[in-house]
mmCIF file of C-alpha atoms and ligand atoms in Angstrom:
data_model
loop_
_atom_site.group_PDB
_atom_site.id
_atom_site.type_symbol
_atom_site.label_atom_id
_atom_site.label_comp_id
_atom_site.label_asym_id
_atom_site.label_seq_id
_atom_site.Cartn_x
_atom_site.Cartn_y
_atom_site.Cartn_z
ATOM 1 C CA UNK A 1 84.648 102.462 133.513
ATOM 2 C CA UNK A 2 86.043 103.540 130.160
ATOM 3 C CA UNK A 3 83.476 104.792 127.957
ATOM 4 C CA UNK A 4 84.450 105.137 124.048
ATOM 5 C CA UNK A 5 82.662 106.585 121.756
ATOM 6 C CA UNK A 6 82.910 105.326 117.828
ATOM 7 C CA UNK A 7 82.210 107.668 114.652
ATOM 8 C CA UNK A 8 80.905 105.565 111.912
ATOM 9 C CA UNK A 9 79.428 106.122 107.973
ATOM 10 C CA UNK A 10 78.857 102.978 106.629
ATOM 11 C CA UNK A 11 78.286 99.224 107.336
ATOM 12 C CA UNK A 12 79.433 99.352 110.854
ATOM 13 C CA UNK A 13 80.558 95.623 111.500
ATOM 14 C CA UNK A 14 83.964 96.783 113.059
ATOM 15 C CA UNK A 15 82.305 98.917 115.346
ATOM 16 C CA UNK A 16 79.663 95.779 116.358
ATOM 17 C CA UNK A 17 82.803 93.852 116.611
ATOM 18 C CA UNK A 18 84.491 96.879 119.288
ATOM 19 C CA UNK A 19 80.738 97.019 120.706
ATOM 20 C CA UNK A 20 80.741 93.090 121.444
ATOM 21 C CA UNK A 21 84.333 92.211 122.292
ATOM 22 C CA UNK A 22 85.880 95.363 124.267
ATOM 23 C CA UNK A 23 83.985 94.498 127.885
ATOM 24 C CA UNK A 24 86.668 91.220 127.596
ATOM 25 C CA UNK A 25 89.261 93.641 127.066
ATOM 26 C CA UNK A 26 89.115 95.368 130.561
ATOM 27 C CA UNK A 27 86.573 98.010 131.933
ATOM 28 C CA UNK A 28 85.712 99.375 128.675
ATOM 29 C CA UNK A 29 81.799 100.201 127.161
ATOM 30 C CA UNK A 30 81.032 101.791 123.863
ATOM 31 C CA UNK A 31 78.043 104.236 125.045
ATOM 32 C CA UNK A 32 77.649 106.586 121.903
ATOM 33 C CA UNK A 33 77.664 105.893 118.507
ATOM 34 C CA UNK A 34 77.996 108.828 115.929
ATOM 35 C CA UNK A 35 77.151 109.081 112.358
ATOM 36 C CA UNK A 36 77.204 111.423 109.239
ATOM 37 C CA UNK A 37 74.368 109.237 107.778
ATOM 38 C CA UNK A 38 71.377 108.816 108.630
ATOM 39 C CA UNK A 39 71.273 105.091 106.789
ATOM 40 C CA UNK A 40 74.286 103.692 108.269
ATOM 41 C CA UNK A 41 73.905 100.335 109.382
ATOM 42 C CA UNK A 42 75.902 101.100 111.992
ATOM 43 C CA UNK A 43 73.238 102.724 113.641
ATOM 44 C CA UNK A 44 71.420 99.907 113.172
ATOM 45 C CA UNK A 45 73.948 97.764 115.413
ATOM 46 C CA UNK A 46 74.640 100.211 117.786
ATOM 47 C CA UNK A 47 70.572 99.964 118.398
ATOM 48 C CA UNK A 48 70.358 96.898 118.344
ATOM 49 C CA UNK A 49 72.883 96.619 121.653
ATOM 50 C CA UNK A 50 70.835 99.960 123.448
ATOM 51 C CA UNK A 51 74.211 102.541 122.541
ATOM 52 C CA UNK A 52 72.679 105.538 122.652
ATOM 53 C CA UNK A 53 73.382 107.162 118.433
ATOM 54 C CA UNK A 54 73.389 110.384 117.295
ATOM 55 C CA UNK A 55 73.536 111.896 113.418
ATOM 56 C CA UNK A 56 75.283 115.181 112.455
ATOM 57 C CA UNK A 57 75.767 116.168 109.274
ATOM 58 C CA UNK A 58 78.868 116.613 107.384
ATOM 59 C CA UNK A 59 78.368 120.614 108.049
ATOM 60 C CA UNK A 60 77.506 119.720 111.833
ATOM 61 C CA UNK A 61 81.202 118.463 111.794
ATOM 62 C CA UNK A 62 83.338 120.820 110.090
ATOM 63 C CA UNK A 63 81.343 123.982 111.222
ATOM 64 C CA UNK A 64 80.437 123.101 115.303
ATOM 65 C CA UNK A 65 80.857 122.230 118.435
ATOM 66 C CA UNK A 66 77.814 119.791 118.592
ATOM 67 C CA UNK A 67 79.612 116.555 118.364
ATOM 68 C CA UNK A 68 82.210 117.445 120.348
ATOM 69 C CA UNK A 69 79.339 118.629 123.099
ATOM 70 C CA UNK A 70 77.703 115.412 123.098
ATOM 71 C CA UNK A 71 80.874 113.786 123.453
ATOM 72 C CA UNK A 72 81.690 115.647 126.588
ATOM 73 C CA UNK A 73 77.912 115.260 128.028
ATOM 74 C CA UNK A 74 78.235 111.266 128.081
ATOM 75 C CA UNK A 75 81.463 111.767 129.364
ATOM 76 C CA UNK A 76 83.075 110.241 127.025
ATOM 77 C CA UNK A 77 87.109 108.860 127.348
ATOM 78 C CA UNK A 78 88.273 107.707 123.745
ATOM 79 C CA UNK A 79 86.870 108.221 120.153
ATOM 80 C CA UNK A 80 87.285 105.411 117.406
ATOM 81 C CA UNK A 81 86.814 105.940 113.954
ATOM 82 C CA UNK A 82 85.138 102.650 112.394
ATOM 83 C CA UNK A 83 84.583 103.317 108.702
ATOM 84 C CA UNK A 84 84.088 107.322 109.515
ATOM 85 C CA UNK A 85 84.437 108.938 106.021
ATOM 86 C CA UNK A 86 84.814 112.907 107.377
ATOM 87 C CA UNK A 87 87.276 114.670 108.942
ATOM 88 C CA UNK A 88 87.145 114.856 112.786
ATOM 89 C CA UNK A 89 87.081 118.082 114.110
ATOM 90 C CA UNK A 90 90.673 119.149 115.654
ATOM 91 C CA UNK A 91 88.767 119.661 118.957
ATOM 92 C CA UNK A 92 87.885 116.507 119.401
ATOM 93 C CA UNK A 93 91.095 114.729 118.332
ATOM 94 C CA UNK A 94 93.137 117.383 120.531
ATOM 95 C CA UNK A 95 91.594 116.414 123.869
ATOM 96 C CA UNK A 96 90.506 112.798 123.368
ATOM 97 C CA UNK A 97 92.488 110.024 122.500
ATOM 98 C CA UNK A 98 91.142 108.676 119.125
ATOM 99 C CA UNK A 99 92.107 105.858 116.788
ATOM 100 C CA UNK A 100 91.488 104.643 113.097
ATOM 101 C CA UNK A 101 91.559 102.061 111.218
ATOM 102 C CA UNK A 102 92.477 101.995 107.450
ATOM 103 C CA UNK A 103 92.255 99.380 105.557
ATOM 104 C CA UNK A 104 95.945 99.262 104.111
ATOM 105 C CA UNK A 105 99.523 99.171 105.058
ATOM 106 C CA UNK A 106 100.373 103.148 105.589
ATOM 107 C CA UNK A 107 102.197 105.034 104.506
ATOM 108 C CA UNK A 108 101.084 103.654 100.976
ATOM 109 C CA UNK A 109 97.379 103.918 99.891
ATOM 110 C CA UNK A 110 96.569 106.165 102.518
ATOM 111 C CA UNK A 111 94.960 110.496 102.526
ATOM 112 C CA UNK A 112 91.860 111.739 101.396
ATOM 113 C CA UNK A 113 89.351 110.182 99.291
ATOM 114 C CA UNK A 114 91.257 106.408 99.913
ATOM 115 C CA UNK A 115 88.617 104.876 101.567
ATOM 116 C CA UNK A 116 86.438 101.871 101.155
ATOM 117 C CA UNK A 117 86.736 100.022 97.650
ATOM 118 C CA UNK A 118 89.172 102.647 96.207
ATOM 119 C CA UNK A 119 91.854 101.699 98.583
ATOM 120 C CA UNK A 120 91.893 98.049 97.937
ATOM 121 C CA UNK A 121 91.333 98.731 93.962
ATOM 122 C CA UNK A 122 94.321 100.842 93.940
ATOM 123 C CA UNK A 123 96.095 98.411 95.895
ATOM 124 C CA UNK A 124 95.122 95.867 93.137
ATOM 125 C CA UNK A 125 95.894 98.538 90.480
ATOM 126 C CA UNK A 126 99.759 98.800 91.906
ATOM 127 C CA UNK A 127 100.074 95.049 91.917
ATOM 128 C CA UNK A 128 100.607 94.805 95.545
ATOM 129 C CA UNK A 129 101.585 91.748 96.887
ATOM 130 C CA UNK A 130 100.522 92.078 99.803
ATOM 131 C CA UNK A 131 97.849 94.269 101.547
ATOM 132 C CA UNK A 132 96.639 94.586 105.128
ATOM 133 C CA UNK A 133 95.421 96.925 107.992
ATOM 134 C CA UNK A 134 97.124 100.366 110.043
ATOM 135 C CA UNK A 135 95.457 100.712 113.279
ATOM 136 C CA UNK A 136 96.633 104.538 114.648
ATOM 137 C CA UNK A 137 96.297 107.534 116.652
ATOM 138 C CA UNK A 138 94.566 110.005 114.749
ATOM 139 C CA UNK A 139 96.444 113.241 114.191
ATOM 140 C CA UNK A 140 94.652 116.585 112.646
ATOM 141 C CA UNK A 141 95.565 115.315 109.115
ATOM 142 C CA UNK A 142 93.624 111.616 107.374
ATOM 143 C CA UNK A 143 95.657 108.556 107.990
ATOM 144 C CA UNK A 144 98.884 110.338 110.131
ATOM 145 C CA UNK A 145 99.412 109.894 113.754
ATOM 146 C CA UNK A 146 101.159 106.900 115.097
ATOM 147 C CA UNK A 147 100.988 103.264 113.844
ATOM 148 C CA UNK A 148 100.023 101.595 117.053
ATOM 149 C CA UNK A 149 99.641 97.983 114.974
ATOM 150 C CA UNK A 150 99.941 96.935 111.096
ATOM 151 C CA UNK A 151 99.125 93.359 110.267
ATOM 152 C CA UNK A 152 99.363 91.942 106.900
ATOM 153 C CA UNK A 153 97.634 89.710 104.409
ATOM 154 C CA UNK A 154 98.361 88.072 100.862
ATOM 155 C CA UNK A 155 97.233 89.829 97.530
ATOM 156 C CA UNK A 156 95.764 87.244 95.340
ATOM 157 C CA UNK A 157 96.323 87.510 91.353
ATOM 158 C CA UNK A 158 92.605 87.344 90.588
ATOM 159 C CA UNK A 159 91.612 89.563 93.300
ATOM 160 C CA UNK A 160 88.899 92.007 93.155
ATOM 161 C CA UNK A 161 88.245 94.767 95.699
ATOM 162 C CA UNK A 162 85.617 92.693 97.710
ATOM 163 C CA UNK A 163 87.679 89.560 97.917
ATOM 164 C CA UNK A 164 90.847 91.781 98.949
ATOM 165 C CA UNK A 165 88.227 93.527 101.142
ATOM 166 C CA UNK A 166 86.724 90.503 102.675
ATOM 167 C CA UNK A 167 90.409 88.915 103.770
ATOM 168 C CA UNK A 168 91.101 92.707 105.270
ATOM 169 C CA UNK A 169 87.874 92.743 106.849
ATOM 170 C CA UNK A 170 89.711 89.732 108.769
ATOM 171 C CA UNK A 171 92.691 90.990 110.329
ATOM 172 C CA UNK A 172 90.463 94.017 111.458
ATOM 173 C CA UNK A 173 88.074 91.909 113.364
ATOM 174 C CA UNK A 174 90.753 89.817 114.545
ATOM 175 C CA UNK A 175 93.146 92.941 115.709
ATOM 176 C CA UNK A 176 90.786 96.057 115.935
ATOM 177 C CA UNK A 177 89.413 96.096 119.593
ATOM 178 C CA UNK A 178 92.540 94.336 121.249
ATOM 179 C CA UNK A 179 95.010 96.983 120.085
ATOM 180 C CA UNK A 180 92.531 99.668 120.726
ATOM 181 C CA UNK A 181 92.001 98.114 124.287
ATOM 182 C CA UNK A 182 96.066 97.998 124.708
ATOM 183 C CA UNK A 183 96.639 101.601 123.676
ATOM 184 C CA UNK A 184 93.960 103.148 126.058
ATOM 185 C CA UNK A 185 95.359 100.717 128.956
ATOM 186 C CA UNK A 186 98.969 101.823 128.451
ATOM 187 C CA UNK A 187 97.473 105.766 128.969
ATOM 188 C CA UNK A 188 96.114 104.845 132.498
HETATM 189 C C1 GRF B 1 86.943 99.079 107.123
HETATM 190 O O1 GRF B 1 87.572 98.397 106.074
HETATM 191 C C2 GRF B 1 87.875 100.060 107.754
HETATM 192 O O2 GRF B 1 89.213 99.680 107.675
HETATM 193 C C3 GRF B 1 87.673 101.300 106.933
HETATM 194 O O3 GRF B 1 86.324 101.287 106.592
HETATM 195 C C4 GRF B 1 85.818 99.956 106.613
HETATM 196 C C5 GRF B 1 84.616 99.961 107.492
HETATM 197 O O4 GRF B 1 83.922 98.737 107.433
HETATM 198 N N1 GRF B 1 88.142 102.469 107.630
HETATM 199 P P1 GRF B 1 82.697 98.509 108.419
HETATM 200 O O5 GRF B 1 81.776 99.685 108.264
HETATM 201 O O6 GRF B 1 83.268 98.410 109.790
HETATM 202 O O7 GRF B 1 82.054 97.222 108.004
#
């Protein structure tokens, strides 16, 4: 059994969507869901499916070893990031394989504070034609590491950040837990 672990701030439906779908994918379980906020829906999901959640504050992360602890007591395999707004300590990313998701096609609209609604208004901003997902590794700077998958999608001229948003939302629920499943299975 392959038990991930996913790191979450916000709504959470990509990691509902990893929670639901991976067991299809091979002999993967998500058993832990982590959070910097204590009202994240995702918490909520993760719940609602009996993952066992945990909350650490933003100075739990950057200043110890508790994440990475708990992480190592559920013996833990992979860490996703699903809409996880801090940085992840370099001990974690340095001995487990992790992967993010940003909602954009890195290189472009990618490093710190692009997240969420800023990322597709800038995208609108720059007149993008298109728009779209980077699923990668996760490296000990934001948004580097290897693109394991990019997919794209059309930016429409009356486009605001939640239609762009909704149409990304999309691709990741439609790409998210099959290229996360094929990057852990080609490290076995
Ligand atoms: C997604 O757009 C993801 O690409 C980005 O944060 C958003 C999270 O959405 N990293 P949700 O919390 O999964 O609904």
């Amino acid at each position: 059994m392959y038990k991930i672990a996913i790191l979450a701030s916000g709504n959470g439906s990509n990691a509902e969507e990893i929670i639901k779908t991976i067991p299809s994918f091979g002999d993967f379980q998500v058993e832990l869901l982590i959070s910097n906020n204590s009202n994240s829906i995702a918490l909520k999901r993760a719940e609602s499916y009996n993952i066992a959640t945990a909350i650490f504050s933003k100075e739990e992360f950057s200043t110890t070893e508790k994440p990475l602890q708990l992480i190592k007591e559920k013996s833990i395999d992979a860490v996703i990031l699903a809409g996880f707004l801090l940085l992840v300590p370099e001990s974690i990313v340095t001995q487990f394989p992790t992967i993010n998701i940003h909602p954009a096609l890195l290189p472009k609209f990618g490093g710190k504070g692009m997240y969420g609604n800023r990322v597709h208004q800038a995208v609108i901003d720059a007149k993008e034609l298109e728009s779209g997902i980077t699923i990668h590794t996760v490296d000990r700077e934001y948004d580097k590491g290897e693109i394991l998958l990019q997919a794209k999608c059309p930016v429409k001229a009356d486009d605001t950040p939640l239609t762009l948003a909704q149409r990304v939302h999309e691709l990741e629920y439609k790409y998210f837990t099959k290229t996360i499943a094929n990057y852990l299975l080609s490290l076995t």
